[in-house]
Short mmCIF file of C-alpha atoms in Angstrom, two decimals:
data_model
loop_
_atom_site.label_atom_id
_atom_site.label_comp_id
_atom_site.label_asym_id
_atom_site.label_seq_id
_atom_site.Cartn_x
_atom_site.Cartn_y
_atom_site.Cartn_z
CA MET O 9 -7.89 -71.65 31.72
CA LYS O 10 -11.63 -71.65 33.23
CA VAL O 11 -12.07 -69.72 36.00
CA GLU O 12 -15.45 -70.52 37.75
CA ILE O 13 -17.08 -67.88 40.00
CA TRP O 14 -19.97 -68.83 42.29
CA SER O 15 -21.90 -66.21 43.37
CA ASP O 16 -25.26 -64.60 44.70
CA PHE O 17 -26.42 -61.22 43.54
CA MET O 18 -27.52 -60.67 47.40
CA CYS O 19 -24.22 -60.80 48.55
CA PRO O 20 -22.29 -57.37 48.77
CA PHE O 21 -18.65 -59.21 49.19
CA CYS O 22 -19.55 -60.98 45.79
CA TYR O 23 -19.28 -57.66 44.29
CA ILE O 24 -16.35 -56.75 45.55
CA GLY O 25 -14.84 -59.99 44.77
CA LYS O 26 -15.95 -59.29 41.54
CA ARG O 27 -13.98 -56.31 40.74
CA ARG O 28 -10.70 -57.66 42.66
CA PHE O 29 -10.61 -60.62 40.36
CA GLU O 30 -11.47 -58.45 37.44
CA SER O 31 -8.41 -56.18 38.72
CA ALA O 32 -6.18 -59.34 39.15
CA LEU O 33 -6.99 -60.30 35.84
CA GLU O 34 -6.43 -57.18 34.06
CA GLN O 35 -3.22 -57.18 34.94
CA PHE O 36 -2.76 -61.20 34.07
CA PRO O 37 -0.46 -61.59 31.12
CA HIS O 38 -2.63 -64.25 29.94
CA LYS O 39 -5.52 -62.85 30.37
CA ASP O 40 -6.62 -63.20 26.61
CA GLN O 41 -6.57 -67.38 27.37
CA VAL O 42 -8.61 -67.10 30.24
CA GLU O 43 -12.45 -68.02 30.36
CA VAL O 44 -14.70 -66.53 33.07
CA VAL O 45 -17.95 -68.45 34.01
CA TYR O 46 -20.45 -67.17 36.62
CA ARG O 47 -21.91 -70.27 38.01
CA SER O 48 -24.98 -69.64 40.88
CA PHE O 49 -25.59 -69.36 43.65
CA GLU O 50 -28.60 -68.70 46.73
CA LEU O 51 -27.43 -67.75 50.19
CA ASP O 52 -31.37 -67.88 51.07
CA PRO O 53 -33.37 -69.59 48.74
CA ASN O 54 -36.41 -69.00 51.08
CA ALA O 55 -36.02 -65.23 50.44
CA SER O 56 -38.86 -63.27 49.33
CA TYR O 57 -39.25 -59.35 48.79
CA LYS O 58 -41.14 -57.99 52.31
CA PRO O 59 -41.83 -54.13 51.70
CA GLY O 60 -40.61 -52.01 54.18
CA VAL O 61 -38.02 -54.18 55.62
CA SER O 62 -34.52 -52.86 55.17
CA MET O 63 -30.89 -54.45 54.95
CA ASP O 64 -30.17 -53.20 58.32
CA GLU O 65 -33.48 -54.72 60.16
CA LEU O 66 -32.55 -58.01 57.73
CA LEU O 67 -29.08 -58.20 58.98
CA ALA O 68 -29.95 -57.71 62.77
CA ALA O 69 -32.44 -60.15 63.05
CA LYS O 70 -30.29 -62.71 60.90
CA TYR O 71 -27.31 -62.20 63.26
CA GLY O 72 -28.83 -61.40 66.70
CA MET O 73 -27.35 -57.55 66.88
CA SER O 74 -28.84 -54.62 67.09
CA VAL O 75 -29.78 -52.13 64.34
CA GLU O 76 -27.32 -49.86 65.00
CA GLN O 77 -24.49 -52.51 64.73
CA ALA O 78 -26.13 -53.54 61.44
CA LYS O 79 -25.78 -50.17 60.10
CA ALA O 80 -22.05 -50.04 61.08
CA ALA O 81 -21.66 -53.25 59.48
CA ASN O 82 -22.97 -52.19 56.31
CA ALA O 83 -21.15 -48.84 56.41
CA ASN O 84 -18.07 -50.71 56.93
CA VAL O 85 -18.96 -52.92 53.68
CA THR O 86 -19.73 -49.28 51.55
CA GLN O 87 -16.53 -48.40 52.57
CA GLN O 88 -14.91 -51.53 51.14
CA ALA O 89 -16.74 -51.15 48.38
CA ALA O 90 -15.44 -47.77 47.44
CA SER O 91 -12.10 -48.70 47.75
CA VAL O 92 -12.44 -50.74 44.44
CA GLY O 93 -14.57 -48.08 42.89
CA LEU O 94 -18.45 -49.21 43.63
CA THR O 95 -20.78 -47.51 45.17
CA TYR O 96 -22.99 -49.18 47.54
CA HIS O 97 -26.42 -47.74 49.07
CA MET O 98 -26.86 -50.34 51.95
CA ASP O 99 -29.40 -48.23 53.35
CA ARG O 100 -31.40 -48.22 49.95
CA VAL O 101 -30.66 -51.95 48.88
CA ILE O 102 -34.32 -53.74 48.66
CA PRO O 103 -33.73 -57.65 50.21
CA ALA O 104 -35.07 -59.91 47.43
CA ASN O 105 -35.32 -63.70 46.30
CA SER O 106 -32.54 -64.02 43.68
CA PHE O 107 -33.23 -67.01 41.92
CA ASP O 108 -34.89 -65.63 38.63
CA ALA O 109 -31.99 -63.08 38.58
CA HIS O 110 -30.09 -66.02 38.34
CA ARG O 111 -32.18 -67.65 35.66
CA LEU O 112 -31.67 -64.59 33.88
CA VAL O 113 -27.96 -65.00 33.98
CA HIS O 114 -28.20 -68.61 32.27
CA PHE O 115 -30.61 -67.08 29.73
CA ALA O 116 -27.93 -63.84 28.80
CA ALA O 117 -25.05 -66.70 28.77
CA GLN O 118 -26.71 -68.46 25.64
CA HIS O 119 -26.47 -64.83 23.82
CA GLY O 120 -22.55 -63.92 25.14
CA LYS O 121 -24.23 -61.43 27.86
CA MET O 122 -23.37 -63.52 30.75
CA LYS O 123 -20.62 -61.18 32.03
CA ASP O 124 -22.90 -57.99 30.94
CA MET O 125 -25.60 -59.17 32.83
CA THR O 126 -24.10 -59.97 36.00
CA GLU O 127 -22.38 -56.78 35.90
CA ARG O 128 -25.66 -55.07 35.48
CA LEU O 129 -27.82 -57.05 37.77
CA PHE O 130 -25.04 -56.44 40.56
CA ARG O 131 -25.26 -52.62 39.81
CA ALA O 132 -28.92 -52.52 40.42
CA TYR O 133 -28.86 -54.33 43.20
CA PHE O 134 -26.37 -52.39 45.28
CA THR O 135 -25.87 -49.40 43.36
CA ASP O 136 -29.52 -48.22 42.12
CA ALA O 137 -31.58 -50.44 44.90
CA GLU O 138 -33.79 -51.80 43.19
CA ASN O 139 -35.97 -55.40 43.58
CA LEU O 140 -34.30 -58.03 41.61
CA GLU O 141 -37.49 -59.81 42.51
CA ASP O 142 -39.58 -58.02 40.24
CA LYS O 143 -39.71 -59.80 36.41
CA ASN O 144 -40.52 -56.72 34.75
CA LEU O 145 -37.15 -54.68 36.16
CA LEU O 146 -34.86 -57.73 34.89
CA ALA O 147 -36.53 -57.97 31.48
CA ASP O 148 -36.00 -53.92 31.11
CA LEU O 149 -32.13 -54.92 32.35
CA ALA O 150 -31.77 -57.93 29.97
CA ALA O 151 -32.74 -55.18 27.41
CA GLU O 152 -30.25 -52.85 28.78
CA VAL O 153 -27.13 -55.28 27.61
CA GLY O 154 -28.54 -55.81 24.92
CA LEU O 155 -30.83 -58.77 24.87
CA GLU O 156 -34.43 -59.11 23.33
CA GLN O 157 -37.08 -57.69 26.13
CA GLU O 158 -39.98 -59.65 25.11
CA GLN O 159 -38.04 -63.09 25.18
CA ALA O 160 -36.33 -62.02 28.33
CA MET O 161 -40.22 -61.68 29.73
CA ALA O 162 -41.00 -64.90 28.38
CA VAL O 163 -38.07 -66.72 30.09
CA LEU O 164 -38.86 -65.30 33.53
CA GLU O 165 -42.62 -65.71 33.25
CA SER O 166 -41.98 -69.72 32.87
CA ASP O 167 -39.94 -72.35 34.15
CA ALA O 168 -36.92 -71.87 32.08
CA PHE O 169 -33.51 -72.35 33.42
CA GLN O 170 -34.18 -73.82 36.73
CA SER O 171 -32.29 -76.69 35.88
CA GLU O 172 -29.44 -75.10 35.09
CA VAL O 173 -29.61 -72.50 38.43
CA ARG O 174 -30.47 -76.01 40.61
CA ALA O 175 -27.12 -77.75 38.30
CA ASP O 176 -24.60 -74.64 39.47
CA GLU O 177 -25.88 -75.04 43.02
CA ALA O 178 -25.51 -78.66 43.11
CA ALA O 179 -21.79 -78.35 42.06
CA ALA O 180 -21.27 -76.32 44.75
CA THR O 181 -22.39 -78.66 47.11
CA LYS O 182 -20.55 -81.56 45.58
CA LEU O 183 -17.53 -79.01 46.14
CA GLY O 184 -18.24 -78.05 49.44
CA ILE O 185 -18.85 -74.64 48.93
CA ARG O 186 -20.71 -73.07 51.61
CA GLY O 187 -20.17 -69.27 51.37
CA VAL O 188 -19.54 -66.91 48.40
CA PRO O 189 -17.88 -65.55 46.37
CA PHE O 190 -15.99 -68.74 45.16
CA PHE O 191 -13.64 -68.80 42.84
CA VAL O 192 -12.71 -72.20 41.07
CA LEU O 193 -9.03 -71.65 39.03
CA GLY O 194 -8.00 -74.34 36.26
CA GLY O 195 -10.45 -76.64 38.17
CA LYS O 196 -8.16 -76.78 40.81
CA TYR O 197 -6.93 -73.76 42.73
CA ALA O 198 -9.94 -72.34 44.91
CA VAL O 199 -10.02 -68.70 46.43
CA SER O 200 -12.88 -68.25 48.92
CA GLY O 201 -14.42 -64.61 49.64
CA ALA O 202 -13.42 -60.98 48.45
CA GLN O 203 -9.80 -61.64 48.75
CA PRO O 204 -6.93 -58.96 48.11
CA LEU O 205 -5.98 -58.44 44.67
CA GLU O 206 -2.56 -60.44 45.73
CA VAL O 207 -4.28 -63.41 46.35
CA PHE O 208 -5.73 -63.47 42.72
CA THR O 209 -2.72 -62.49 40.75
CA ASP O 210 -1.33 -65.64 42.67
CA ALA O 211 -4.09 -67.93 42.03
CA LEU O 212 -4.24 -67.32 38.37
CA ASP O 213 -0.49 -67.61 38.15
CA LYS O 214 -0.22 -71.05 39.79
CA ALA O 215 -3.50 -71.97 37.87
CA TYR O 216 -2.00 -71.25 34.62
CA ARG O 217 1.22 -73.01 35.26
CA GLU O 218 -0.57 -76.08 36.00
CA ALA O 219 -2.73 -75.96 32.58
CA ASN O 220 0.72 -74.51 30.70
CA PRO O 221 3.60 -76.35 32.18
CA LEU O 222 7.19 -74.80 30.65
CA VAL O 223 8.40 -77.64 27.87
CA MET O 224 12.46 -77.81 27.82
CA VAL O 225 13.34 -78.31 23.85
CA ASN O 226 17.01 -79.22 23.02
CA GLU O 227 18.15 -77.95 20.12
CA SER O 228 21.80 -78.62 19.13
CA ASP O 229 21.80 -77.15 15.77
CA SER O 230 21.03 -73.22 17.33
CA ASN O 231 24.22 -72.97 19.55
CA ASP O 232 26.92 -70.20 18.89
CA GLY O 233 30.09 -69.20 20.00
CA MET O 234 28.67 -68.65 23.90
CA CYS O 235 26.45 -71.76 23.82
CA ALA O 236 27.89 -75.08 24.94
CA ASP O 237 27.10 -78.13 26.89
CA GLY O 238 23.45 -77.49 25.68
CA SER O 239 23.14 -73.87 27.74
CA CYS O 240 24.44 -70.49 27.09
CA ASP O 241 26.01 -68.30 28.62
CA LEU O 242 25.70 -64.24 29.56
CA PRO O 243 28.80 -62.60 27.95
CA GLY O 244 31.83 -62.77 30.51
CA SER O 245 30.25 -65.21 32.84
CA ALA O 246 32.02 -68.19 34.05
CA LYS O 247 30.72 -71.89 33.45
#
């Protein structure tokens, strides 16, 4: 069963939602049969690194609130992150464009490192307060997860994997996805947002049952003394 996750590295709820989903998946009895694929989504394709501009100021300007209100909102997000074991430093986060980071994930996917690269990029942004628009940094992060640093830099300096990012975004548009995180399970069930663990657990169960319907097989020669008419009762029970 495939689970596709659309997310953006600039989205604080995407990292929180990722961790909640992972917790649900860890408890899922059929987790070994689940393939997780991360899809690209840019919340602001026109975003760019502006030295000296804080996340508080950016949030205040975007939503027409005061900087103090923005700080309170970011403090709330930080608490939510902490509840799932994540450390956010929203006061030091560097707003930037995420396109190259998404390209890097597609490069990593070719080498079996999609999950590792995705996790490292989220941690670099929200915990380490790194600038994900810095190609040198991105190449270093690629090396940290076991990719060839020079090859990663060559990819970043080229236009490689642009079409893959755009294809993910086009698929999101076709599905009507307007915000992230967005999870599609088994190609049929969807979860929008960083939902509680039990929501992901329920979605995994439903998607798995849909993909693996129970097939009843009658085996008449398997009946014993407690079985008749194609079914068996517990000892002492009445038909």
